[in-house]
Short mmCIF file of C-alpha atoms in Angstrom, two decimals:
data_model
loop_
_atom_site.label_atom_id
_atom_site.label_comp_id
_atom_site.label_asym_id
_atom_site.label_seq_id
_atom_site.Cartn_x
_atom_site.Cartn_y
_atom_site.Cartn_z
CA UNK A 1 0.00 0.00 0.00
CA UNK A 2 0.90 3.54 -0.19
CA UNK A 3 1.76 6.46 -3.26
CA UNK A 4 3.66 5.73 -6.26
CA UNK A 5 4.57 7.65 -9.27
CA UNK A 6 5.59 6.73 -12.37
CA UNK A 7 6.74 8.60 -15.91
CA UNK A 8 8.14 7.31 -19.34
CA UNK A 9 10.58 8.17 -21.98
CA UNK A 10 11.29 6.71 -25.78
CA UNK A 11 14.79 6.17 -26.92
CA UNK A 12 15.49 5.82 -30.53
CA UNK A 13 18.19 3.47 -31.93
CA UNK A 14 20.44 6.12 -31.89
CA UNK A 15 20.17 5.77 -28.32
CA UNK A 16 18.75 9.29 -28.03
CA UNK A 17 16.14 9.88 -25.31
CA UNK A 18 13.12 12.10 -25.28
CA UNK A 19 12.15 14.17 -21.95
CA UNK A 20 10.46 12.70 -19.55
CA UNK A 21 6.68 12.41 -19.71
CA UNK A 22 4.63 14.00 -16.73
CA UNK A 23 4.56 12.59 -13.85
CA UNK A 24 1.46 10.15 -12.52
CA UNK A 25 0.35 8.98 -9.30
CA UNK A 26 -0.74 5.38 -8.18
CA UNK A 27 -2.63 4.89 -4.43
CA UNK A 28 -2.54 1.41 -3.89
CA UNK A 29 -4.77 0.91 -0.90
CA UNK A 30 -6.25 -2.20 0.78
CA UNK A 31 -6.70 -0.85 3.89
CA UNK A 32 -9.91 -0.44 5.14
CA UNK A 33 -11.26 3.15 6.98
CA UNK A 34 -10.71 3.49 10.61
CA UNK A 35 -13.79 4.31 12.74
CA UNK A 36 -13.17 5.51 15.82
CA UNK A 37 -15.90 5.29 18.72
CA UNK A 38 -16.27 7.94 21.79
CA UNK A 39 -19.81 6.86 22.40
CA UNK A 40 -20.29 3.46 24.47
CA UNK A 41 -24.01 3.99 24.35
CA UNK A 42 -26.54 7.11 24.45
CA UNK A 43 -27.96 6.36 28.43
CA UNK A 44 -29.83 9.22 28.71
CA UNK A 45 -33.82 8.80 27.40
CA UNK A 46 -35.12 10.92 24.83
CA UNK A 47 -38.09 12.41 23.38
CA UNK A 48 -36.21 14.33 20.68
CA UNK A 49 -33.69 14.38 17.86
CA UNK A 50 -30.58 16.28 17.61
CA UNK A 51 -28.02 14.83 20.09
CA UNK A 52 -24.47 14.38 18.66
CA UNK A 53 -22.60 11.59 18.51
CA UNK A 54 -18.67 11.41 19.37
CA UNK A 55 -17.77 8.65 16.40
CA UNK A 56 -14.67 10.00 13.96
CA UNK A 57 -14.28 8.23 10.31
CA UNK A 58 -10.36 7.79 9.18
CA UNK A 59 -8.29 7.24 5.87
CA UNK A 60 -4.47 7.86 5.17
CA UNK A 61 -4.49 7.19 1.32
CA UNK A 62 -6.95 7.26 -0.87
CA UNK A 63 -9.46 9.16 1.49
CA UNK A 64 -12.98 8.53 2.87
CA UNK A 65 -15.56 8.95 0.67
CA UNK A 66 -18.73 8.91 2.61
CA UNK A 67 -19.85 7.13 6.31
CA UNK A 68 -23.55 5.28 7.08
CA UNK A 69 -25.60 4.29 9.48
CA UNK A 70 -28.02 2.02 9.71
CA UNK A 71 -30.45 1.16 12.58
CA UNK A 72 -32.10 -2.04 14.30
CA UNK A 73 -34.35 -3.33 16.68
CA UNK A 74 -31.81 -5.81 18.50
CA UNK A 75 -27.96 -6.48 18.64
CA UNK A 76 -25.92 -8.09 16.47
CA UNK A 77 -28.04 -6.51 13.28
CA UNK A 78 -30.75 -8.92 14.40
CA UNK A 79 -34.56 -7.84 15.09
CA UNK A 80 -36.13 -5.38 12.58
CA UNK A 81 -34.38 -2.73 10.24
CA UNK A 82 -35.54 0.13 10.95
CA UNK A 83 -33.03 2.84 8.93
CA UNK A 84 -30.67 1.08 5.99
CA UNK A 85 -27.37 2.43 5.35
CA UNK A 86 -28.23 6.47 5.76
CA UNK A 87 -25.67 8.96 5.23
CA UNK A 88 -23.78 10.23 8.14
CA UNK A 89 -22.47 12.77 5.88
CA UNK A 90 -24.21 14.83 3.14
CA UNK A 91 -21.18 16.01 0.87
CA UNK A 92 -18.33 13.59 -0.32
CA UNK A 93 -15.68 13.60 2.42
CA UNK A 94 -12.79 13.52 0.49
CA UNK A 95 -10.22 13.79 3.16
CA UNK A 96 -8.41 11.90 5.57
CA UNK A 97 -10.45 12.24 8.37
CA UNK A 98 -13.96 13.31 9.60
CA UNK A 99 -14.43 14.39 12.79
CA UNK A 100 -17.45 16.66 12.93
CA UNK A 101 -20.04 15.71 15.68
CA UNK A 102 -23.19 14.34 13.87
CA UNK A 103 -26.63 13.85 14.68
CA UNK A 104 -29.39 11.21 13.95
CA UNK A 105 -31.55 13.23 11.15
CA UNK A 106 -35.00 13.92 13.17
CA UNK A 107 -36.69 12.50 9.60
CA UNK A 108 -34.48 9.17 10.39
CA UNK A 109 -35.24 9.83 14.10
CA UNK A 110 -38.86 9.74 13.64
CA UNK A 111 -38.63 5.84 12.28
CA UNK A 112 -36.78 4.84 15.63
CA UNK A 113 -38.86 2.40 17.70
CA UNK A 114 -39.84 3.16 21.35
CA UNK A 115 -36.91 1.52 23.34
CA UNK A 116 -33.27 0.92 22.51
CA UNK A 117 -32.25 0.92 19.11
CA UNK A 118 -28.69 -0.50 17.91
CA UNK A 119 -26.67 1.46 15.81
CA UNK A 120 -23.84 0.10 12.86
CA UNK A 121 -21.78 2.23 11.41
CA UNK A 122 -19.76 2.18 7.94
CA UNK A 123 -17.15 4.26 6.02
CA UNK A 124 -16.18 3.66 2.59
CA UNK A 125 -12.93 4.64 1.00
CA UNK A 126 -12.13 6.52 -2.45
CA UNK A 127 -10.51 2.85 -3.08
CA UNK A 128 -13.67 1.17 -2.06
CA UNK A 129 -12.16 -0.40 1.18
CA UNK A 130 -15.48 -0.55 3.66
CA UNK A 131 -15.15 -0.61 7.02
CA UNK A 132 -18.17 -1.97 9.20
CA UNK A 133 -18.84 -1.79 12.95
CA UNK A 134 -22.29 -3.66 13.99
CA UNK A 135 -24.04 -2.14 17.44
CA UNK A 136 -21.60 0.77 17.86
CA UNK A 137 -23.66 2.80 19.65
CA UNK A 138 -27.24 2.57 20.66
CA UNK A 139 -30.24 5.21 21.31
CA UNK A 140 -32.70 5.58 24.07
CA UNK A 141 -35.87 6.48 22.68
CA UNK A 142 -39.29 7.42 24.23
CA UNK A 143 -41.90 9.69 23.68
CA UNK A 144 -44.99 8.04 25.03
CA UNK A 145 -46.25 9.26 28.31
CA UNK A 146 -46.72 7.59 30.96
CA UNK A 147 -50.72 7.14 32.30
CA UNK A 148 -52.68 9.69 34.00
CA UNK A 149 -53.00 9.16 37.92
CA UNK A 150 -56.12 8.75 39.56
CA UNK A 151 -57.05 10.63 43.04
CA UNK A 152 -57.56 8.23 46.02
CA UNK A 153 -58.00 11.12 49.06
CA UNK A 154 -59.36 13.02 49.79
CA UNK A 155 -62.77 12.40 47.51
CA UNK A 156 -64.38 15.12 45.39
CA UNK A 157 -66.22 17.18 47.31
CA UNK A 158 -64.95 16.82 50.59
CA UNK A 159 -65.48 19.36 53.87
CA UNK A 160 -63.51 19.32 56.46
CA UNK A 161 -62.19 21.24 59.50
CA UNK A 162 -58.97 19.73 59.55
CA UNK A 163 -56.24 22.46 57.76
CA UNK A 164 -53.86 19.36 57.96
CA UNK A 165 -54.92 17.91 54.57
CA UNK A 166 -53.50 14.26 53.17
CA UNK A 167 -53.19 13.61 49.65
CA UNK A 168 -53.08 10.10 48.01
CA UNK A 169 -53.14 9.20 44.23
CA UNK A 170 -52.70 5.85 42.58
CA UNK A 171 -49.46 4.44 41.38
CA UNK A 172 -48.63 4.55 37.57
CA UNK A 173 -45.80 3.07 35.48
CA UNK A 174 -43.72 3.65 32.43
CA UNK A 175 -43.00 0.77 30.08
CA UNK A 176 -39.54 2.15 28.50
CA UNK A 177 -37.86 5.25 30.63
CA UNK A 178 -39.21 4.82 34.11
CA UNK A 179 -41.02 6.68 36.26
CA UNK A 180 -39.12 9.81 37.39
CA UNK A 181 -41.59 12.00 39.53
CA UNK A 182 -45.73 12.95 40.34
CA UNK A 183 -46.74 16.86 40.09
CA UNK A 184 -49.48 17.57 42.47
CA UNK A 185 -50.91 20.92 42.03
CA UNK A 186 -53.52 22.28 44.62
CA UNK A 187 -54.93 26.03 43.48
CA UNK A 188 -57.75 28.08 45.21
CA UNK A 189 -58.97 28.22 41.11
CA UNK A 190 -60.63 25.70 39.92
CA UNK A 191 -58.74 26.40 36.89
CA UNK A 192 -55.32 26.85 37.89
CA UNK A 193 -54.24 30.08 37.28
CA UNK A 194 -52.91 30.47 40.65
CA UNK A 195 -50.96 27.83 42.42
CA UNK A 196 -51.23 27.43 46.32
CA UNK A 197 -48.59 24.40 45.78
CA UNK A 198 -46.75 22.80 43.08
CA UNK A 199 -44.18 20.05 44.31
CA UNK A 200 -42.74 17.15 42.76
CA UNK A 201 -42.74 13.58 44.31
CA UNK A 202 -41.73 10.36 44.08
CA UNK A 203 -44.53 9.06 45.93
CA UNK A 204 -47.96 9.06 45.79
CA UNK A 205 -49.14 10.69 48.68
CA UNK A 206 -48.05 13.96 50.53
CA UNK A 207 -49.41 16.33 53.61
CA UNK A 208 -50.25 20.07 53.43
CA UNK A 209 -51.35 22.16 56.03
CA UNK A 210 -53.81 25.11 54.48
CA UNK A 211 -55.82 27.99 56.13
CA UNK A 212 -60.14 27.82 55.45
CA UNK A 213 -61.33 28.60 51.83
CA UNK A 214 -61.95 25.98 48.64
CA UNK A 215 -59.47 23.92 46.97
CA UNK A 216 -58.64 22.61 44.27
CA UNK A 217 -56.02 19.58 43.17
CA UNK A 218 -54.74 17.65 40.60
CA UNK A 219 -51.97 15.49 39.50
CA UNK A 220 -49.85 14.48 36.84
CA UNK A 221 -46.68 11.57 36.61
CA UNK A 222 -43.85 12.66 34.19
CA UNK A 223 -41.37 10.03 32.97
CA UNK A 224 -37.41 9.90 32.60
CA UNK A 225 -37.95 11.15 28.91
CA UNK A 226 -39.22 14.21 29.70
CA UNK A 227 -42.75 12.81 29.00
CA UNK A 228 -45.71 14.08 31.04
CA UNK A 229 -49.13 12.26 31.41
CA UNK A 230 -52.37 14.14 30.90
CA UNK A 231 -53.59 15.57 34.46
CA UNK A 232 -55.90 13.30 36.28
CA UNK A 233 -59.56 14.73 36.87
CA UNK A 234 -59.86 17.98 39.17
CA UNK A 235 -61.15 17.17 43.32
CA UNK A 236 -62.11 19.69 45.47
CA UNK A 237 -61.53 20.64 49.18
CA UNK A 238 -63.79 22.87 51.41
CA UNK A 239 -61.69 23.46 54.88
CA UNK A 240 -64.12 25.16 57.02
CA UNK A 241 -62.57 26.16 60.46
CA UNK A 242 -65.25 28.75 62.15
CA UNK A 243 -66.98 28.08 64.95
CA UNK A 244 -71.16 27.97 64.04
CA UNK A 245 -72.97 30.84 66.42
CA UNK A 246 -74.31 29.65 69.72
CA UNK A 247 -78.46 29.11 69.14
CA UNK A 248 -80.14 31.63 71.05
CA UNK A 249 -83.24 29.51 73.25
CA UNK A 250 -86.87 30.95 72.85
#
């Protein structure tokens, strides 16, 4: 492998010789492109496109040409396809290295199932020398939400004259990112334009202590992703603290 040049001459049977032609170039290359991997795996959970990836694409003679991706369902290129052999790179490289960050295409991202997905990569060569690299990274996806909550206590409607007020919801899970945290808002609006509270929880019940008037409360369960589930129905509090007038006897 490597450069070599060559030129020519003719030599009559005199023995006289003619200049020397220009000089040409031969790149003899077997070697196949070097891709080098910074990402062991994308951990995080997503709900949109756009992250870079730390991969670099390598060749010391006859260049890279263009790099690919191509996406499935399970390792090993096993499961479903789900992207075949996309360009990393929109232009011809033509160099000896590539090492811009790149991002999944949010038109390729879009065809990503809900879950992990395994990434290979190739990079082809001026020469055609391919290089190959099955489950170099993979990507986190999710953008389904998790289930709305329902409200356990107090019930809708409820009066009390306790300002010590328990809260309980039901438990809800998330198939792919996990459950991260509960909202629970409580508002003297019953359409939450002003906020009394706002907290997030990890479980599913909580205490507030709250002076007389009507309330109002909701909840909501957001996931790992970023995802948030639709607010459960709206319950209502009446804490009534005064004292009812003594009855005058006739």
């Amino acid at each position: 492998d490597g450069i070599h040049y060559w030129r020519v001459r003719v030599r009559d049977i005199a023995g006289n010789f003619s200049s020397w032609s220009s000089t040409r170039a031969v790149i003899i290359d077997t070697a196949k492109p070097v891709i080098q991997n910074n990402v062991t795996g994308d951990y995080i959970w997503r709900n949109y496109s756009g992250t870079t990836y730390n991969v670099k694409f390598y060749d010391e003679l006859s260049k890279l040409a263009t790099a690919y991706f191509r996406i499935w369902t399970s390792t090993a290129q096993t499961g479903s396809l789900l992207i075949n052999w996309a360009q990393v790179n929109t232009l011809l490289i033509n160099a000896t290295y590539y090492e811009t960050l790149w991002s999944i295409p949010s038109s390729s991202w879009t065809l990503l199932q809900n879950g992990t997905n395994y990434v290979t990569l190739r990079a082809d060569d001026l020469a055609g020398n391919t290089s190959t690299w099955a489950d170099t990274f993979f990507i986190r996806k999710d953008i389904l939400a998790p289930p709305a909550p329902a409200l356990n206590s107090p019930s809708d409607n409820t009066i009390t004259s306790s300002t010590a007020i328990n809260f309980a919801w039901s438990e809800v899970s998330d198939a792919h990112a996990g459950l991260d945290c509960y909202e629970i808002y409580i508002s003297t609006d019953q359409y939450f334009n002003v906020y009394n509270s706002s907290v997030a929880l990890v479980s599913t019940t909580t205490s507030f202590v709250f002076t007389e008037g009507q309330y109002y409360w909701r909840t909501r369960a957001k996931d790992f992703a970023n995802n948030y589930s639709d607010w459960s129905s709206t319950y209502s509090l009446r804490i009534s603290t005064q004292i009812p007038s003594i009855p005058a006897l006739l």
